Amino acid sequence: MTFRRFYETWFDHLHHLVDQLTKAPRPATTQEESHKLLQLVHKVMTHCSEYYRVKSLAAEHDVLSVFSAPWSTSLERSLHWIAGWRPTTVFHLVYTESSILFESRITDILRGLRTGDLGDLSPGQFRRVSDLQCETVEEENAITDELSEWQDGASDLIGVCSGLDRKIEQLVRIEQKADDLRLRTIRRVVDLLTPRQAVEFLIAAAELQFGVREWGLNQDRQRENV
């Protein structure tokens, strides 16, 4: 199976998983419901891990195809950072969703009522999110610098083929580092959230992905019809 076919199947199943997340009871009022939320979060994270496992194999086979990402829309590719989404996007999403929910629940919060959702992050959670964001920015910058060095050396390949395999292997490692950071960032954010907050975060992340892809598909169709 080509990665493009895998991605289409994977993306369809993501829709199914998000539908399950959306229908899950929030807040969980029983131990059984809380366990169900944890199971759903685990299923989504396993689904994400499988995506990056298969993508890593695809990169080893043809890393240039992974960078060109023919399974993505033009809009999605314009937003890519090293063949995928930028890891620090996760933190902007957390802050945005938290702010929206906080404003919608501000009356209850001011009355001292805990909502338990993403709008009710504790000071400790905000501190850990901020620390994780700083760590992620440093790793992002290091990988970006590594890719810049790789690109700076591209002129050495002109007219010679002896070093091409080594350069491609370096590019594979850079892409895999970027994907590893993406997956680790999601995992670490989910780990510092409560089950309910994790469900809300994963729904928001998937809806952003769905929205960008749908908009991109519409733009590509319009361009083809011109």
Tab-separated table of C-alpha atoms in Angstrom:
chain	number	residue	atom	x	y	z
A	1	MET	CA	0.000	0.000	0.000
A	2	THR	CA	1.368	3.443	-0.922
A	3	PHE	CA	1.562	6.069	1.782
A	4	ARG	CA	-1.074	8.081	-0.053
A	5	ARG	CA	-3.569	5.220	0.191
A	6	PHE	CA	-2.580	4.640	3.809
A	7	TYR	CA	-3.134	8.325	4.587
A	8	GLU	CA	-6.610	8.348	3.054
A	9	THR	CA	-7.615	5.319	5.124
A	10	TRP	CA	-5.955	6.761	8.237
A	11	PHE	CA	-7.700	10.120	7.780
A	12	ASP	CA	-11.109	8.466	7.380
A	13	HIS	CA	-10.570	6.499	10.588
A	14	LEU	CA	-9.569	9.715	12.375
A	15	HIS	CA	-13.009	11.102	11.544
A	16	HIS	CA	-14.541	8.011	13.147
A	17	LEU	CA	-12.427	8.391	16.291
A	18	VAL	CA	-13.259	12.086	16.642
A	19	ASP	CA	-16.945	11.235	16.329
A	20	GLN	CA	-16.499	8.878	19.289
A	21	LEU	CA	-14.706	11.600	21.256
A	22	THR	CA	-17.478	14.084	20.527
A	23	LYS	CA	-20.180	11.675	21.724
A	24	ALA	CA	-18.329	10.715	24.915
A	25	PRO	CA	-19.930	12.050	28.136
A	26	ARG	CA	-18.265	15.222	29.436
A	27	PRO	CA	-17.846	15.645	32.291
A	28	ALA	CA	-17.557	11.965	33.212
A	29	THR	CA	-19.854	11.414	36.180
A	30	THR	CA	-18.976	7.774	36.877
A	31	GLN	CA	-15.797	5.759	37.063
A	32	GLU	CA	-16.945	3.813	34.017
A	33	GLU	CA	-17.359	7.008	31.980
A	34	SER	CA	-13.946	8.276	33.122
A	35	HIS	CA	-12.373	4.984	32.065
A	36	LYS	CA	-14.079	5.300	28.679
A	37	LEU	CA	-12.571	8.764	28.167
A	38	LEU	CA	-9.102	7.410	28.939
A	39	GLN	CA	-9.626	4.546	26.485
A	40	LEU	CA	-10.683	6.942	23.732
A	41	VAL	CA	-7.673	9.186	24.342
A	42	HIS	CA	-5.428	6.122	24.176
A	43	LYS	CA	-7.047	5.014	20.894
A	44	VAL	CA	-6.462	8.410	19.291
A	45	MET	CA	-2.851	8.545	20.470
A	46	THR	CA	-2.255	5.023	19.160
A	47	HIS	CA	-3.737	6.144	15.842
A	48	CYS	CA	-1.322	9.097	15.750
A	49	SER	CA	1.626	6.836	16.582
A	50	GLU	CA	0.712	4.522	13.729
A	51	TYR	CA	0.688	7.450	11.312
A	52	TYR	CA	4.229	8.440	12.223
A	53	ARG	CA	5.446	4.833	12.215
A	54	VAL	CA	4.272	4.321	8.634
A	55	LYS	CA	5.439	7.787	7.585
A	56	SER	CA	8.928	6.988	8.902
A	57	LEU	CA	9.043	3.890	6.713
A	58	ALA	CA	7.824	5.940	3.745
A	59	ALA	CA	10.596	8.493	4.354
A	60	GLU	CA	13.230	5.767	4.362
A	61	HIS	CA	11.861	4.541	1.043
A	62	ASP	CA	11.387	7.947	-0.638
A	63	VAL	CA	11.991	10.984	1.554
A	64	LEU	CA	11.595	13.434	-1.343
A	65	SER	CA	8.046	12.216	-1.883
A	66	VAL	CA	7.342	12.711	1.817
A	67	PHE	CA	8.567	16.310	1.554
A	68	SER	CA	6.456	16.976	-1.559
A	69	ALA	CA	3.453	15.330	0.180
A	70	PRO	CA	1.265	14.645	-2.895
A	71	TRP	CA	-1.509	13.398	-0.562
A	72	SER	CA	-1.843	16.915	0.891
A	73	THR	CA	-3.608	19.943	-0.540
A	74	SER	CA	-1.722	23.016	-1.726
A	75	LEU	CA	-2.877	24.891	1.378
A	76	GLU	CA	-1.658	22.141	3.695
A	77	ARG	CA	1.738	22.065	1.992
A	78	SER	CA	2.051	25.841	2.351
A	79	LEU	CA	1.736	25.403	6.122
A	80	HIS	CA	4.262	22.579	6.394
A	81	TRP	CA	7.416	22.744	8.473
A	82	ILE	CA	9.755	19.907	7.452
A	83	ALA	CA	7.055	17.729	5.871
A	84	GLY	CA	4.394	18.312	8.492
A	85	TRP	CA	2.800	20.715	10.947
A	86	ARG	CA	4.953	22.864	13.218
A	87	PRO	CA	5.012	21.363	16.748
A	88	THR	CA	4.572	24.705	18.505
A	89	THR	CA	1.170	24.971	16.803
A	90	VAL	CA	-0.047	22.700	19.614
A	91	PHE	CA	0.521	25.402	22.226
A	92	HIS	CA	-1.261	28.099	20.239
A	93	LEU	CA	-4.200	25.702	19.990
A	94	VAL	CA	-4.208	25.026	23.752
A	95	TYR	CA	-4.076	28.738	24.596
A	96	THR	CA	-6.776	29.614	22.045
A	97	GLU	CA	-9.198	26.890	23.154
A	98	SER	CA	-8.551	27.682	26.809
A	99	SER	CA	-9.254	31.398	26.261
A	100	ILE	CA	-12.476	30.729	24.332
A	101	LEU	CA	-13.822	28.364	26.989
A	102	PHE	CA	-12.677	30.597	29.845
A	103	GLU	CA	-14.588	33.554	28.419
A	104	SER	CA	-17.709	31.460	27.897
A	105	ARG	CA	-17.562	30.151	31.509
A	106	ILE	CA	-16.251	33.275	33.203
A	107	THR	CA	-19.379	33.804	35.324
A	108	ASP	CA	-19.134	30.311	36.816
A	109	ILE	CA	-15.381	30.627	37.321
A	110	LEU	CA	-15.747	33.965	39.127
A	111	ARG	CA	-18.297	32.295	41.415
A	112	GLY	CA	-15.674	29.722	42.294
A	113	LEU	CA	-17.238	26.884	40.322
A	114	ARG	CA	-14.798	24.544	38.589
A	115	THR	CA	-15.745	23.683	35.026
A	116	GLY	CA	-13.054	21.028	34.554
A	117	ASP	CA	-12.625	21.787	30.849
A	118	LEU	CA	-9.773	23.385	28.891
A	119	GLY	CA	-10.965	26.779	30.113
A	120	ASP	CA	-10.221	25.631	33.652
A	121	LEU	CA	-6.497	24.882	33.420
A	122	SER	CA	-4.773	25.137	36.783
A	123	PRO	CA	-1.778	27.441	37.377
A	124	GLY	CA	0.383	24.325	37.535
A	125	GLN	CA	-0.887	23.150	34.163
A	126	PHE	CA	-0.246	26.545	32.586
A	127	ARG	CA	3.280	26.514	33.992
A	128	ARG	CA	3.994	23.052	32.595
A	129	VAL	CA	2.533	24.016	29.197
A	130	SER	CA	4.741	27.119	29.143
A	131	ASP	CA	7.867	25.130	30.094
A	132	LEU	CA	7.091	22.521	27.461
A	133	GLN	CA	6.575	25.232	24.860
A	134	CYS	CA	10.030	26.671	25.575
A	135	GLU	CA	11.623	23.225	25.275
A	136	THR	CA	9.785	22.567	22.016
A	137	VAL	CA	10.849	25.898	20.521
A	138	GLU	CA	14.481	25.026	21.257
A	139	GLU	CA	14.145	21.625	19.576
A	140	GLU	CA	12.306	23.146	16.615
A	141	ASN	CA	15.085	25.675	16.122
A	142	ALA	CA	17.773	23.000	16.339
A	143	ILE	CA	16.076	20.875	13.671
A	144	THR	CA	15.518	23.944	11.485
A	145	ASP	CA	19.222	24.768	11.758
A	146	GLU	CA	20.073	21.189	10.817
A	147	LEU	CA	17.909	21.434	7.692
A	148	SER	CA	19.494	24.796	6.822
A	149	GLU	CA	22.945	23.223	6.995
A	150	TRP	CA	21.743	20.400	4.781
A	151	GLN	CA	20.398	22.898	2.243
A	152	ASP	CA	23.590	24.981	2.352
A	153	GLY	CA	25.507	21.899	1.280
A	154	ALA	CA	23.263	21.225	-1.712
A	155	SER	CA	25.688	23.042	-4.038
A	156	ASP	CA	28.286	20.353	-3.290
A	157	LEU	CA	26.110	17.855	-5.147
A	158	ILE	CA	26.187	19.707	-8.461
A	159	GLY	CA	28.042	17.609	-10.963
A	160	VAL	CA	28.785	14.777	-8.517
A	161	CYS	CA	26.783	11.742	-7.485
A	162	SER	CA	29.084	10.115	-4.955
A	163	GLY	CA	27.663	11.981	-1.964
A	164	LEU	CA	24.010	11.862	-2.937
A	165	ASP	CA	23.073	8.780	-0.938
A	166	ARG	CA	24.646	10.200	2.204
A	167	LYS	CA	22.814	13.514	1.751
A	168	ILE	CA	19.496	11.721	1.302
A	169	GLU	CA	20.147	9.686	4.459
A	170	GLN	CA	20.767	12.916	6.337
A	171	LEU	CA	17.489	14.333	5.051
A	172	VAL	CA	15.641	11.202	6.193
A	173	ARG	CA	17.049	11.631	9.711
A	174	ILE	CA	16.027	15.304	9.785
A	175	GLU	CA	12.475	14.471	8.698
A	176	GLN	CA	12.223	11.694	11.277
A	177	LYS	CA	13.488	14.044	14.013
A	178	ALA	CA	10.750	16.521	13.075
A	179	ASP	CA	8.075	13.813	13.205
A	180	ASP	CA	9.410	12.532	16.528
A	181	LEU	CA	9.102	16.039	17.969
A	182	ARG	CA	5.568	16.375	16.629
A	183	LEU	CA	4.423	13.132	18.248
A	184	ARG	CA	6.274	13.747	21.532
A	185	THR	CA	4.742	17.215	21.791
A	186	ILE	CA	1.198	15.897	21.433
A	187	ARG	CA	1.867	13.119	23.944
A	188	ARG	CA	3.368	15.431	26.533
A	189	VAL	CA	0.518	17.936	26.249
A	190	VAL	CA	-2.085	15.176	26.549
A	191	ASP	CA	-0.258	13.755	29.584
A	192	LEU	CA	-0.489	17.008	31.513
A	193	LEU	CA	-4.235	17.367	30.869
A	194	THR	CA	-7.123	15.656	32.624
A	195	PRO	CA	-9.017	13.031	30.560
A	196	ARG	CA	-11.786	15.538	29.793
A	197	GLN	CA	-9.318	18.260	28.822
A	198	ALA	CA	-7.381	15.777	26.679
A	199	VAL	CA	-10.551	14.821	24.822
A	200	GLU	CA	-11.371	18.478	24.178
A	201	PHE	CA	-7.823	19.175	23.014
A	202	LEU	CA	-7.780	16.214	20.611
A	203	ILE	CA	-11.171	17.218	19.182
A	204	ALA	CA	-9.956	20.792	18.622
A	205	ALA	CA	-6.722	19.582	16.999
A	206	ALA	CA	-8.584	17.217	14.668
A	207	GLU	CA	-11.190	19.835	13.744
A	208	LEU	CA	-8.391	22.237	12.827
A	209	GLN	CA	-6.861	19.534	10.630
A	210	PHE	CA	-10.239	18.723	9.053
A	211	GLY	CA	-10.989	22.390	8.420
A	212	VAL	CA	-7.645	23.166	6.789
A	213	ARG	CA	-7.889	20.089	4.597
A	214	GLU	CA	-11.463	20.816	3.480
A	215	TRP	CA	-10.632	24.424	2.685
A	216	GLY	CA	-7.550	23.265	0.796
A	217	LEU	CA	-9.539	20.736	-1.234
A	218	ASN	CA	-12.058	23.423	-2.191
A	219	GLN	CA	-9.272	25.784	-3.259
A	220	ASP	CA	-7.599	23.077	-5.359
A	221	ARG	CA	-10.902	22.200	-7.065
A	222	GLN	CA	-11.539	25.851	-7.926
A	223	ARG	CA	-8.023	26.171	-9.350
A	224	GLU	CA	-8.496	23.074	-11.517
A	225	ASN	CA	-11.760	24.477	-12.920
A	226	VAL	CA	-10.260	27.824	-13.934
